[in-house]
Short mmCIF file of C-alpha atoms and ligand atoms in Angstrom, two decimals:
data_model
loop_
_atom_site.label_atom_id
_atom_site.label_comp_id
_atom_site.label_asym_id
_atom_site.label_seq_id
_atom_site.Cartn_x
_atom_site.Cartn_y
_atom_site.Cartn_z
CA MET A 30 18.32 7.76 -15.53
CA SER A 31 16.87 10.20 -13.03
CA ILE A 32 13.90 9.56 -10.88
CA GLU A 33 10.64 10.87 -12.46
CA ALA A 34 7.88 9.46 -10.34
CA PHE A 35 6.98 8.24 -6.84
CA ILE A 36 4.52 5.46 -6.75
CA PHE A 37 2.60 5.02 -3.44
CA ASP A 38 0.78 2.09 -2.14
CA VAL A 39 -2.44 3.19 -0.24
CA ASP A 40 -3.40 1.10 2.71
CA GLY A 41 -0.83 1.14 5.40
CA THR A 42 1.45 3.55 3.37
CA LEU A 43 -0.54 6.71 2.60
CA ALA A 44 -2.66 6.14 5.70
CA ASP A 45 -3.19 3.52 8.47
CA THR A 46 -6.39 2.19 7.18
CA GLU A 47 -6.72 -1.47 8.07
CA GLU A 48 -8.56 -1.01 11.43
CA ALA A 49 -11.24 0.92 9.50
CA HIS A 50 -11.35 -1.80 6.82
CA ARG A 51 -11.69 -4.50 9.54
CA VAL A 52 -14.66 -2.61 11.11
CA ALA A 53 -16.19 -2.12 7.70
CA PHE A 54 -16.01 -5.89 6.98
CA ASN A 55 -17.61 -6.64 10.23
CA ASN A 56 -20.35 -4.14 9.68
CA ALA A 57 -21.00 -5.74 6.24
CA PHE A 58 -21.08 -9.27 7.81
CA GLU A 59 -23.62 -8.06 10.38
CA ARG A 60 -25.78 -6.44 7.67
CA TYR A 61 -25.91 -9.85 5.91
CA ARG A 62 -26.48 -11.55 9.30
CA LEU A 63 -23.62 -13.99 8.56
CA GLY A 64 -22.49 -14.28 12.27
CA TRP A 65 -18.93 -13.59 11.29
CA CYS A 66 -16.71 -11.17 13.17
CA TRP A 67 -12.99 -10.63 12.37
CA THR A 68 -10.90 -9.97 15.52
CA PRO A 69 -7.68 -7.89 15.18
CA GLU A 70 -5.68 -11.05 15.63
CA ALA A 71 -7.74 -12.95 12.92
CA TYR A 72 -7.47 -9.90 10.53
CA ARG A 73 -3.74 -9.63 10.90
CA GLU A 74 -3.52 -13.25 9.43
CA LEU A 75 -6.25 -12.59 6.93
CA LEU A 76 -4.30 -9.66 5.64
CA HIS A 77 -1.71 -11.98 4.09
CA THR A 78 -4.44 -12.29 1.43
CA THR A 79 -4.58 -8.99 -0.62
CA GLY A 80 -7.95 -7.78 -2.00
CA GLY A 81 -11.11 -7.69 0.07
CA LYS A 82 -13.08 -10.08 -2.07
CA GLU A 83 -10.17 -12.59 -2.10
CA ARG A 84 -9.80 -12.14 1.72
CA ILE A 85 -13.50 -13.11 2.26
CA ALA A 86 -13.00 -16.05 -0.10
CA ALA A 87 -9.92 -17.08 1.92
CA TYR A 88 -11.88 -16.86 5.12
CA LEU A 89 -14.73 -18.99 3.59
CA ALA A 90 -12.19 -21.61 2.68
CA THR A 91 -11.36 -22.10 6.33
CA LYS A 92 -14.97 -22.73 7.37
CA THR A 93 -16.84 -26.13 7.41
CA LEU A 94 -19.88 -25.60 5.16
CA SER A 95 -22.41 -27.70 3.22
CA THR A 96 -21.75 -27.59 -0.64
CA SER A 97 -25.01 -25.55 -1.02
CA ASP A 98 -23.96 -23.00 1.73
CA ARG A 99 -20.46 -22.68 0.33
CA ARG A 100 -21.91 -22.01 -3.17
CA ARG A 101 -24.45 -19.56 -1.78
CA LEU A 102 -21.88 -17.63 0.30
CA THR A 103 -19.35 -17.65 -2.55
CA GLU A 104 -21.87 -16.12 -4.80
CA LEU A 105 -22.68 -13.50 -2.18
CA ILE A 106 -19.03 -12.32 -1.86
CA PRO A 107 -19.33 -9.40 -4.41
CA ALA A 108 -22.43 -8.04 -2.61
CA ILE A 109 -20.88 -8.40 0.82
CA HIS A 110 -17.71 -6.65 -0.40
CA ALA A 111 -19.79 -3.78 -1.97
CA GLU A 112 -21.54 -3.23 1.30
CA LYS A 113 -18.18 -3.27 3.11
CA THR A 114 -16.82 -0.63 0.60
CA ARG A 115 -19.85 1.60 1.32
CA PHE A 116 -19.18 1.40 5.07
CA TYR A 117 -15.35 2.07 4.53
CA SER A 118 -15.80 4.89 2.08
CA SER A 119 -18.29 6.62 4.45
CA PHE A 120 -15.64 6.34 7.34
CA VAL A 121 -13.06 7.91 5.17
CA ALA A 122 -15.31 10.57 3.67
CA ASP A 123 -16.09 11.70 7.22
CA GLY A 124 -12.38 12.47 7.61
CA ALA A 125 -11.79 9.58 10.00
CA ILE A 126 -8.51 8.53 8.52
CA PRO A 127 -5.59 10.97 8.43
CA LEU A 128 -2.45 10.57 6.31
CA ARG A 129 0.53 8.95 8.03
CA PRO A 130 3.41 11.19 9.25
CA GLY A 131 5.48 12.75 6.49
CA VAL A 132 3.12 11.65 3.65
CA ARG A 133 1.62 15.15 2.90
CA ARG A 134 5.21 16.76 3.22
CA LEU A 135 6.89 14.21 0.86
CA ILE A 136 4.04 14.44 -1.66
CA GLU A 137 4.28 18.19 -1.60
CA GLU A 138 8.11 17.98 -2.02
CA THR A 139 7.78 15.56 -4.86
CA LEU A 140 5.38 17.87 -6.82
CA ALA A 141 7.48 20.86 -6.11
CA ALA A 142 10.51 19.08 -7.57
CA GLY A 143 8.56 18.37 -10.78
CA CYS A 144 8.33 14.70 -10.15
CA ARG A 145 5.14 12.87 -10.85
CA LEU A 146 2.89 10.89 -8.28
CA ALA A 147 1.22 7.57 -8.91
CA ILE A 148 -0.85 5.09 -6.84
CA ALA A 149 -0.40 1.36 -7.10
CA SER A 150 -2.86 -0.34 -4.66
CA THR A 151 -4.87 -3.52 -4.21
CA THR A 152 -7.72 -1.69 -2.76
CA THR A 153 -11.06 -0.68 -4.53
CA ALA A 154 -11.02 2.63 -6.56
CA ALA A 155 -13.83 4.01 -4.44
CA ASN A 156 -11.61 3.74 -1.38
CA VAL A 157 -8.68 5.54 -3.15
CA ASP A 158 -11.00 8.35 -4.27
CA ALA A 159 -12.45 8.77 -0.75
CA LEU A 160 -9.08 8.92 0.87
CA LEU A 161 -7.52 11.35 -1.48
CA ARG A 162 -10.53 13.65 -1.48
CA SER A 163 -10.87 13.71 2.35
CA ASN A 164 -7.14 14.40 2.86
CA PHE A 165 -6.37 16.66 -0.18
CA GLY A 166 -9.71 18.00 -1.11
CA GLU A 167 -11.37 17.98 -4.53
CA GLN A 168 -7.86 18.29 -6.23
CA GLY A 169 -6.62 15.18 -4.53
CA LEU A 170 -7.13 12.90 -7.43
CA ALA A 171 -5.56 15.36 -9.90
CA MET A 172 -2.41 15.29 -7.87
CA PHE A 173 -1.70 11.89 -9.06
CA SER A 174 -0.83 11.30 -12.70
CA VAL A 175 -1.78 7.52 -12.53
CA ILE A 176 -4.07 5.77 -10.18
CA ALA A 177 -3.60 1.97 -10.72
CA CYS A 178 -5.75 0.09 -8.15
CA GLY A 179 -8.16 -2.83 -7.36
CA ASP A 180 -9.45 -4.96 -10.15
CA GLN A 181 -7.61 -3.14 -12.85
CA VAL A 182 -5.33 -6.25 -12.80
CA ARG A 183 -6.32 -9.94 -12.33
CA ALA A 184 -3.29 -10.81 -10.24
CA LYS A 185 -3.02 -8.63 -7.20
CA LYS A 186 0.00 -8.11 -4.95
CA PRO A 187 2.43 -9.86 -4.36
CA ALA A 188 2.12 -10.14 -8.18
CA PRO A 189 3.96 -7.16 -9.86
CA ASP A 190 1.06 -6.44 -12.20
CA ILE A 191 -0.33 -3.31 -10.51
CA TYR A 192 3.10 -1.68 -10.48
CA ARG A 193 3.76 -2.67 -14.05
CA LEU A 194 0.47 -1.11 -15.07
CA ALA A 195 1.40 1.98 -13.14
CA LEU A 196 4.80 2.21 -14.90
CA GLN A 197 3.09 1.56 -18.32
CA HIS A 198 0.68 4.38 -17.81
CA LEU A 199 3.48 6.70 -16.49
CA GLY A 200 5.58 5.73 -19.63
CA LEU A 201 8.50 5.00 -17.46
CA GLN A 202 11.15 2.24 -16.90
CA PRO A 203 11.50 0.85 -13.35
CA GLU A 204 14.75 2.61 -12.91
CA GLN A 205 12.97 5.99 -13.35
CA ALA A 206 10.57 5.49 -10.34
CA VAL A 207 10.49 4.73 -6.53
CA ALA A 208 7.82 2.64 -4.72
CA PHE A 209 6.61 3.26 -1.23
CA GLU A 210 4.96 0.27 0.64
CA ASP A 211 4.01 -1.11 4.06
CA SER A 212 3.78 -4.84 3.61
CA ARG A 213 5.63 -7.88 2.44
CA ASN A 214 3.23 -8.43 -0.31
CA GLY A 215 3.61 -4.87 -1.44
CA LEU A 216 7.43 -5.16 -1.30
CA ARG A 217 7.35 -8.34 -3.39
CA ALA A 218 5.09 -6.73 -5.93
CA ALA A 219 7.18 -3.58 -6.25
CA THR A 220 10.65 -5.21 -6.34
CA GLU A 221 9.59 -7.82 -8.87
CA ALA A 222 8.40 -4.94 -11.04
CA GLY A 223 12.04 -3.67 -10.64
CA LEU A 224 11.41 -0.79 -8.31
CA TRP A 225 13.66 0.59 -5.62
CA THR A 226 11.28 0.40 -2.66
CA VAL A 227 10.85 2.27 0.66
CA ILE A 228 9.02 0.54 3.45
CA THR A 229 7.14 2.13 6.24
CA PRO A 230 5.39 -0.73 8.19
CA THR A 231 2.34 -0.32 10.51
CA PHE A 232 1.12 -2.31 13.52
CA TRP A 233 -0.38 -4.81 10.96
CA THR A 234 2.82 -5.45 9.06
CA GLU A 235 5.63 -4.74 11.54
CA ASP A 236 6.35 -8.44 11.76
CA HIS A 237 6.76 -9.01 8.08
CA ASP A 238 10.03 -9.88 6.30
CA PHE A 239 11.25 -6.82 4.41
CA ASP A 240 14.40 -8.46 2.95
CA GLY A 241 14.90 -6.71 -0.42
CA ALA A 242 13.75 -3.29 0.57
CA ALA A 243 15.97 -0.45 -0.20
CA LEU A 244 15.11 1.39 3.00
CA VAL A 245 12.78 0.58 6.08
CA LEU A 246 11.75 3.34 8.38
CA PRO A 247 8.99 3.48 11.06
CA HIS A 248 7.38 6.29 9.04
CA LEU A 249 8.46 9.10 6.67
CA GLY A 250 8.92 11.61 9.49
CA GLU A 251 8.55 15.39 9.46
CA PRO A 252 9.94 18.34 11.34
CA GLY A 253 7.21 18.07 14.08
CA GLN A 254 7.66 14.28 14.22
CA PRO A 255 11.29 13.52 13.57
CA LEU A 256 12.63 9.93 13.30
CA ASP A 257 14.63 8.83 16.35
CA GLY A 258 18.44 8.60 15.71
CA GLU A 259 18.21 10.54 12.48
CA PRO A 260 20.03 12.00 10.63
CA GLY A 261 23.04 9.75 10.92
CA GLY A 262 21.27 6.45 11.43
CA LYS A 263 19.84 5.43 8.10
CA LEU A 264 19.33 8.94 6.71
CA ARG A 265 21.85 11.66 5.73
CA ASP A 266 20.01 14.87 5.08
CA ALA A 267 17.36 15.23 7.86
CA ALA A 268 15.50 13.48 10.65
CA TRP A 269 12.83 12.74 8.10
CA LEU A 270 12.97 11.31 4.57
CA THR A 271 13.21 14.03 2.01
CA PHE A 272 12.50 13.89 -1.67
CA ASP A 273 16.14 14.79 -2.36
CA GLU A 274 17.49 11.97 -0.31
CA VAL A 275 15.15 9.42 -1.93
CA ALA A 276 15.91 10.59 -5.43
CA ARG A 277 19.70 10.65 -4.82
CA ARG A 278 19.79 7.17 -3.25
CA ALA A 279 17.48 5.64 -5.78
CA ASP A 280 19.52 7.17 -8.73
CA GLN A 281 22.74 5.85 -7.25
CA ARG A 282 21.57 2.26 -6.81
CA PRO A 283 23.41 -0.49 -8.74
CA ARG A 284 21.76 -0.95 -12.24
CA SER A 285 22.83 -4.54 -12.69
CA GLY A 286 24.50 -7.40 -11.01
CA ILE A 287 27.85 -6.22 -12.37
CA ASP A 288 27.20 -2.65 -10.99
CA ALA A 289 26.24 -4.17 -7.72
CA VAL A 290 29.69 -5.92 -7.51
CA TYR A 291 31.51 -2.70 -8.31
CA ALA A 292 29.22 -0.74 -5.88
CA GLY A 293 30.01 -3.28 -3.20
CA THR A 294 33.69 -3.02 -3.80
CA ALA A 295 34.08 0.69 -4.56
CA GLY A 296 37.67 1.89 -3.99
CA VAL A 297 39.06 -1.44 -5.21
CA HIS A 298 38.15 -0.82 -8.85
CA GLY A 299 36.91 2.68 -8.74
C1 XBP B 16 -4.44 -3.48 0.90
C2 XBP B 16 -5.33 -4.55 0.65
C3 XBP B 16 -6.90 -4.19 0.42
C4 XBP B 16 -7.43 -3.56 1.73
C5 XBP B 16 -8.89 -3.74 1.70
O1 XBP B 16 -4.23 -2.67 -0.32
O2 XBP B 16 -4.94 -5.64 0.51
O3 XBP B 16 -7.50 -5.33 0.08
O4 XBP B 16 -6.89 -4.36 2.85
O5 XBP B 16 -9.47 -3.03 0.55
P1 XBP B 16 -2.88 -1.94 -0.54
P2 XBP B 16 -10.46 -3.70 -0.42
O6 XBP B 16 -2.30 -2.52 -1.79
O7 XBP B 16 -3.29 -0.52 -0.75
O8 XBP B 16 -1.91 -2.06 0.72
O9 XBP B 16 -11.51 -4.41 0.51
O10 XBP B 16 -11.04 -2.66 -1.24
O11 XBP B 16 -9.62 -4.74 -1.20
MG1 MG B 17 -0.42 -1.61 1.81
#
């Protein structure tokens, strides 16, 4: 089976967005006079909970509150998160958040090769729209055949649901697609959905365990920003990850446990 789609995570993968999310959360907390402020150190820990509403709930669970205050604040989470999304979407719409190195190049190579693009993200749809429009213009959304994100699934990453939804809408088997992620939760979601997964961590996720990833690179690279030690380190074709190298490696992966044994002992049986 050949590769017919690249499925991209958004936050941390398409763009390094989490500092903007953190500021947006703090702006919303101030707007509601909550007296909360998430430092970068606290936010790095809070990021282990995916989904902004779920993240606020996880933070609330750590606080000592009266029953009535806990109920009131829990009921307020959707409104706080909607305010946060307004702040974040306005940062993005203002062009404040560029794509990571190599993302635009690889997306263009993917489309030129006749391969489809999809999104599988935990973030809110408004955030995806804002990021794609601000970086690709009005046609940004149409470049992606499927946009699976936010509350379209009940179980967010690390559950595989959002990737399974993307594959379902693409009409593809996992072996026909590749996932691009930045975090341990994203890697778990993609690999449990059966996807060969490329990881490009950010400051927020560089300390995560990426065991199970097909390939881990600092970023996707491009001619003007080549990856140190490439080609010849992890990559064969260039000092940046090309569509052809991803498609070739993903298509050559072992399909089953038996294949994996034979792949691992090539030359003995082959
Ligand atoms: C990362 C997330 C999101 C963002 C915040 O999503 O977990 O929750 O941190 O966005 P991705 P929301 O799967 O793209 O890495 O507040 O809209 O959830
Ligand atoms: Mg991510």
